[in-house]
Coordinates of C-alpha atoms in Angstrom, one line a residue:
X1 CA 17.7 11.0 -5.0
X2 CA 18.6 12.3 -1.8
X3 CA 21.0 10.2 0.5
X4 CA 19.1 8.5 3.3
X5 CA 19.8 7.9 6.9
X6 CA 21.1 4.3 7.6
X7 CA 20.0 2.6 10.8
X8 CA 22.5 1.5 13.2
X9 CA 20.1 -1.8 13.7
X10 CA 20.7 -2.7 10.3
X11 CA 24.4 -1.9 9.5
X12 CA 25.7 -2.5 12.9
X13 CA 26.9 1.4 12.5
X14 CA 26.5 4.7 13.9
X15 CA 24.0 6.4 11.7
X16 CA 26.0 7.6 8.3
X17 CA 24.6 8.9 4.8
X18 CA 23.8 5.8 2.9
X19 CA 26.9 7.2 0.5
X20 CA 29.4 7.6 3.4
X21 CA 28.3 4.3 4.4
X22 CA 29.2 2.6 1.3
X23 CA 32.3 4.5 1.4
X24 CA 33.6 2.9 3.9
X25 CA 32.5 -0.1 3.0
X26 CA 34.5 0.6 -0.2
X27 CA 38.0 1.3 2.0
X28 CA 37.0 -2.0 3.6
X29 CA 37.0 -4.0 0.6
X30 CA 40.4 -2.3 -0.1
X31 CA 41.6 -2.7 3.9
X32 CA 40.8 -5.9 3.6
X33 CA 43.1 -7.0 0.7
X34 CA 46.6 -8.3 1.6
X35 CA 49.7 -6.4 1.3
X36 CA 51.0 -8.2 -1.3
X37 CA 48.3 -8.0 -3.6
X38 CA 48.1 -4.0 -2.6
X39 CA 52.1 -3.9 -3.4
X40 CA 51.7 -6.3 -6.6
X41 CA 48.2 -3.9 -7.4
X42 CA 48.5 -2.4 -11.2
X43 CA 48.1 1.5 -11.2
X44 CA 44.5 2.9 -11.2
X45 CA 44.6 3.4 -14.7
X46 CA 45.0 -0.3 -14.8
X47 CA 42.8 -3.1 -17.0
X48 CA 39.8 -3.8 -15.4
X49 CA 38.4 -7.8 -15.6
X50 CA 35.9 -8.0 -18.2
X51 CA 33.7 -10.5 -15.6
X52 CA 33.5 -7.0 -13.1
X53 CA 32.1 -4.9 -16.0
X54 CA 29.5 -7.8 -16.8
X55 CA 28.3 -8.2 -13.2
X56 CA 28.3 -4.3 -13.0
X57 CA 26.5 -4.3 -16.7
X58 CA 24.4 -7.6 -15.3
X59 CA 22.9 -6.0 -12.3
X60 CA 22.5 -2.8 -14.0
X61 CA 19.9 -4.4 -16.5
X62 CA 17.9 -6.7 -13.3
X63 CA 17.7 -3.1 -11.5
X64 CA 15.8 -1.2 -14.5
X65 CA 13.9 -4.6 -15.2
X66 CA 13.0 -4.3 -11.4
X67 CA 11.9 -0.6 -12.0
X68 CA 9.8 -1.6 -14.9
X69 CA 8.2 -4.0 -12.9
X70 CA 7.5 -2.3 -10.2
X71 CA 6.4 1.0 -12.3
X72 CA 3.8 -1.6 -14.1
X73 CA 2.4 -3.1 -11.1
X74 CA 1.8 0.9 -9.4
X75 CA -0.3 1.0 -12.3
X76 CA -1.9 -2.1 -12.1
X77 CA -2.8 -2.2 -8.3
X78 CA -4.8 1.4 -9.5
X79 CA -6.9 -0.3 -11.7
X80 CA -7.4 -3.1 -9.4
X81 CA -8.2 -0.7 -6.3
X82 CA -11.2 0.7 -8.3
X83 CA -12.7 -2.6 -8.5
X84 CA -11.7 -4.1 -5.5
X85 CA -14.2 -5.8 -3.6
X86 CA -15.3 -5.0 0.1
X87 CA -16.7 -7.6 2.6
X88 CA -20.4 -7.2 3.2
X89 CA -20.4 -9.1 6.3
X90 CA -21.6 -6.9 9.1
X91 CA -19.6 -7.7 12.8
X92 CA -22.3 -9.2 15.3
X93 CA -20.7 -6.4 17.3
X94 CA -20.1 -3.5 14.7
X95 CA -20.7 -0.1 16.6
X96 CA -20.0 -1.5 19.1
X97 CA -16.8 -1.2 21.3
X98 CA -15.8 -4.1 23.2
X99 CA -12.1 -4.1 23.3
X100 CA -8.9 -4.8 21.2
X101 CA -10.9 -7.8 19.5
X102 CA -13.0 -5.9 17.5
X103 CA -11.9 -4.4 14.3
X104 CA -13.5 -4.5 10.6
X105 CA -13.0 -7.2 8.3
X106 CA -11.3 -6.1 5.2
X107 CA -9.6 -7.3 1.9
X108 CA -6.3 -6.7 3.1
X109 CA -6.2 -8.9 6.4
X110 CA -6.7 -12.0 4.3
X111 CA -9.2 -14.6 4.6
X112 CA -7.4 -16.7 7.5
X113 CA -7.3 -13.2 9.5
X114 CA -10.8 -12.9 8.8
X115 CA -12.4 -15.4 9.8
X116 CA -10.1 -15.5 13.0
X117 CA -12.0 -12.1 13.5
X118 CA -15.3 -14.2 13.1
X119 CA -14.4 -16.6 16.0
X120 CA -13.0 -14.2 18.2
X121 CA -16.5 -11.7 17.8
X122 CA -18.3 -15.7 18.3
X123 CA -16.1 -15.7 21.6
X124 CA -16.8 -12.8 23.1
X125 CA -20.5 -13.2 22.6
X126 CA -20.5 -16.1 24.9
X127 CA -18.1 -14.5 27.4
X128 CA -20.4 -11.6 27.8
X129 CA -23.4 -13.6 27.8
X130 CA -25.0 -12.8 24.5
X131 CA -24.1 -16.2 23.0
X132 CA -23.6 -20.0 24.7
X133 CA -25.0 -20.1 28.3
X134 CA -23.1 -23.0 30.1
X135 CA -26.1 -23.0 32.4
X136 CA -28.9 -23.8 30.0
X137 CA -30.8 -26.8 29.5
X138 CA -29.0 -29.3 27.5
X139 CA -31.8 -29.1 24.7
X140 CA -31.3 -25.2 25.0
X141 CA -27.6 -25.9 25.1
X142 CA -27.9 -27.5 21.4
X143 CA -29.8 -25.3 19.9
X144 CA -27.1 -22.0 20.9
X145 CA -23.9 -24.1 19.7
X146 CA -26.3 -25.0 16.0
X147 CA -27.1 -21.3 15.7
X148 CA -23.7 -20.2 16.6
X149 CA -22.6 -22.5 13.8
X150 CA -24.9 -21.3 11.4
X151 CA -23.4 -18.2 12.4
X152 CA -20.0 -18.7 11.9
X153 CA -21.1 -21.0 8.4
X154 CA -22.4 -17.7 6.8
X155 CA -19.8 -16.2 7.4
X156 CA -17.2 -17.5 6.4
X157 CA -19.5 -17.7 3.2
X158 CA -19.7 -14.0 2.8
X159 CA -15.9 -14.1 3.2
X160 CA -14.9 -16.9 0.4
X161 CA -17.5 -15.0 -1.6
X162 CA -15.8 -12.2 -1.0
X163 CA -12.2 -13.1 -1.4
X164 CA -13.1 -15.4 -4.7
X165 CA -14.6 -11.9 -6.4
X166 CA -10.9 -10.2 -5.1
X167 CA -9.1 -12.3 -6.7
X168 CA -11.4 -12.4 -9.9
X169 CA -10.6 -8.5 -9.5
X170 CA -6.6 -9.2 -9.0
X171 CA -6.5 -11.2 -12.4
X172 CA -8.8 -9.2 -14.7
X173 CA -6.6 -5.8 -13.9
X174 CA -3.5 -7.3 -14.2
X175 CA -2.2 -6.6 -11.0
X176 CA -2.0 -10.6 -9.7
X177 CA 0.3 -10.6 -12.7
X178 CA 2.2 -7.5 -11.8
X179 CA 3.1 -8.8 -9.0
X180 CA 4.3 -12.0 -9.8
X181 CA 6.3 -10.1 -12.4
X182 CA 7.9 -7.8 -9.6
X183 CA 8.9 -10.8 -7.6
X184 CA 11.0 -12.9 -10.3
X185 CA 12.5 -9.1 -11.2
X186 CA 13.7 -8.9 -7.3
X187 CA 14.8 -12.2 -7.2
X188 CA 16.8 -11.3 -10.3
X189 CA 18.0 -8.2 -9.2
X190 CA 19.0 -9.6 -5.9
X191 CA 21.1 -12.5 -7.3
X192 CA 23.2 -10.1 -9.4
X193 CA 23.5 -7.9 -6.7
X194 CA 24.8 -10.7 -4.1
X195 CA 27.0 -12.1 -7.4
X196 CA 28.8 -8.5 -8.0
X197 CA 28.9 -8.3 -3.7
X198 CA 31.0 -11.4 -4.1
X199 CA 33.3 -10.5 -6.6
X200 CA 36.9 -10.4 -5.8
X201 CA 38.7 -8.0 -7.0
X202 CA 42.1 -8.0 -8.5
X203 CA 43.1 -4.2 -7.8
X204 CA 42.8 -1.1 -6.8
X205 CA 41.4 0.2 -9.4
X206 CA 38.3 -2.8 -9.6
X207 CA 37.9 -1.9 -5.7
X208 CA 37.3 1.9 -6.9
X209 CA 35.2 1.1 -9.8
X210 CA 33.1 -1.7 -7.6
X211 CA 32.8 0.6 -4.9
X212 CA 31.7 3.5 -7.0
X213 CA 29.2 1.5 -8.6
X214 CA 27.5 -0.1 -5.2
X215 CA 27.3 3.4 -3.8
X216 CA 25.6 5.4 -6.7
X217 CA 22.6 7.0 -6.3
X218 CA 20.4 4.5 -8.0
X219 CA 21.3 1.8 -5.0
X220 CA 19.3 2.4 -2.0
X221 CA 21.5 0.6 1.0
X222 CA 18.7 -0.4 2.5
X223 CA 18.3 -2.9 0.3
X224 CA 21.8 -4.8 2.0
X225 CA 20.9 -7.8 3.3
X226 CA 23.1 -9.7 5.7
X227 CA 24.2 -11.9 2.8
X228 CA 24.9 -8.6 0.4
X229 CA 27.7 -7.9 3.7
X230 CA 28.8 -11.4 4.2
X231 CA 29.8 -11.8 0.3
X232 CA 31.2 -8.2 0.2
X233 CA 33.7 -9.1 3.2
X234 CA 34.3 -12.9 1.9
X235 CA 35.4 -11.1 -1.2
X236 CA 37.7 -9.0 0.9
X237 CA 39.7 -11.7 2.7
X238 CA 43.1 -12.2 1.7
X239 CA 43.0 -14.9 -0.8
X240 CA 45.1 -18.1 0.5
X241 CA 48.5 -18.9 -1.0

């Protein structure tokens, strides 16, 4: 895949090609090894630990289960798209535009969004007069707050309705399932990734083969977290005597 831009927000660095980036970050790990341990360093055709190759050979396997899983769940979210539900409930004020408060109720805003939506549309009925008048009659004054209850009571029926039958939709396609799936895969991924970021290495030649490895093309460095940096200089520290 094409190298991508890194931003300077994220890597505390002018903006480099994601492999230039990781470059550096490979003479770092290098720079950052004591002079001893550079002088004592075995030639680059050196032996190289066996518990490198397995972290290297570990995070290799979480990244293509992470592919898998996310390749399954694409598919899944496809078939659960067709059948996803919509919410019937019609905005007191749909059609009609009354400010930044007003927007459709959908799926995707979640049912606590929702039914925020609901209150706020409630709200700005009585600020504009179409709901509670403060001036009425207190019997008057009953009867607007029971049918703006009723009100809000229906709909927040509609939308458990609604949400209940999405979630009916998520299981029955798979894709609730897929996405659980892709989660424990990232998790995975991302621990052998942070355990191969910590890895000390020995020599030059692990520092080439570690830093080869971290910046192929199947590692997107967007994916560094501030943890993935903090292990990768931790392991570069000159090791106490």
């Amino acid at each position: 895949m094409p190298n991508s831009t890194v931003p300077a927000a994220d890597a505390g660095l002018p903006n480099l090609n994601r492999r230039s980036a990781l470059a550096k970050l490979g003479m770092g790990i290098a720079g950052g090894a004591s002079l001893a341990t550079i002088a004592a360093a075995a030639p680059v055709e050196a032996a190289v630990s066996s518990e490198l190759l397995r972290l290297i050979e570990a995070h290799r396997s979480a990244h293509d289960a992470l592919t898998r899983a996310v390749t399954r769940c694409d598919e899944a979210e496809v078939s659960y798209n067709g059948i996803r539900p919509s919410i019937p409930f019609k905005d007191m004020w749909a059609g009609k535009e009354y400010g930044a408060d007003y927007k459709p109720l959908d799926i995707s805003l979640g049912v606590d969004e929702c039914k925020s939506r609901v209150i706020r549309s409630l709200d700005w009925s009585d600020r504009i007069g179409g709901g509670i008048d403060e001036f009425a009659s207190p019997k008057r004054l009953k009867q607007l707050q029971a049918a703006r209850k009723a009100i809000k009571n229906d709909a927040f029926a509609v939308i458990d309705a609604a949400f209940a039958e999405d979630e009916a939709a998520r299981q029955s396609s798979g894709f609730a399932a897929a996405k659980r799936d892709v989660d424990q895969a990232s998790d995975a991924e991302d621990e052998a990734l942070t355990a191969l970021c910590a890895y000390r290495c020995a020599t030059l030649k692990e520092v080439q083969i570690k830093a080869d490895y971290l910046s192929a093309d199947h590692i997107e460095v967007e994916w560094f977290e501030e943890r993935h940096f903090k292990a990768l200089l931790q392991a570069s520290r000159k090791m106490e005597a």
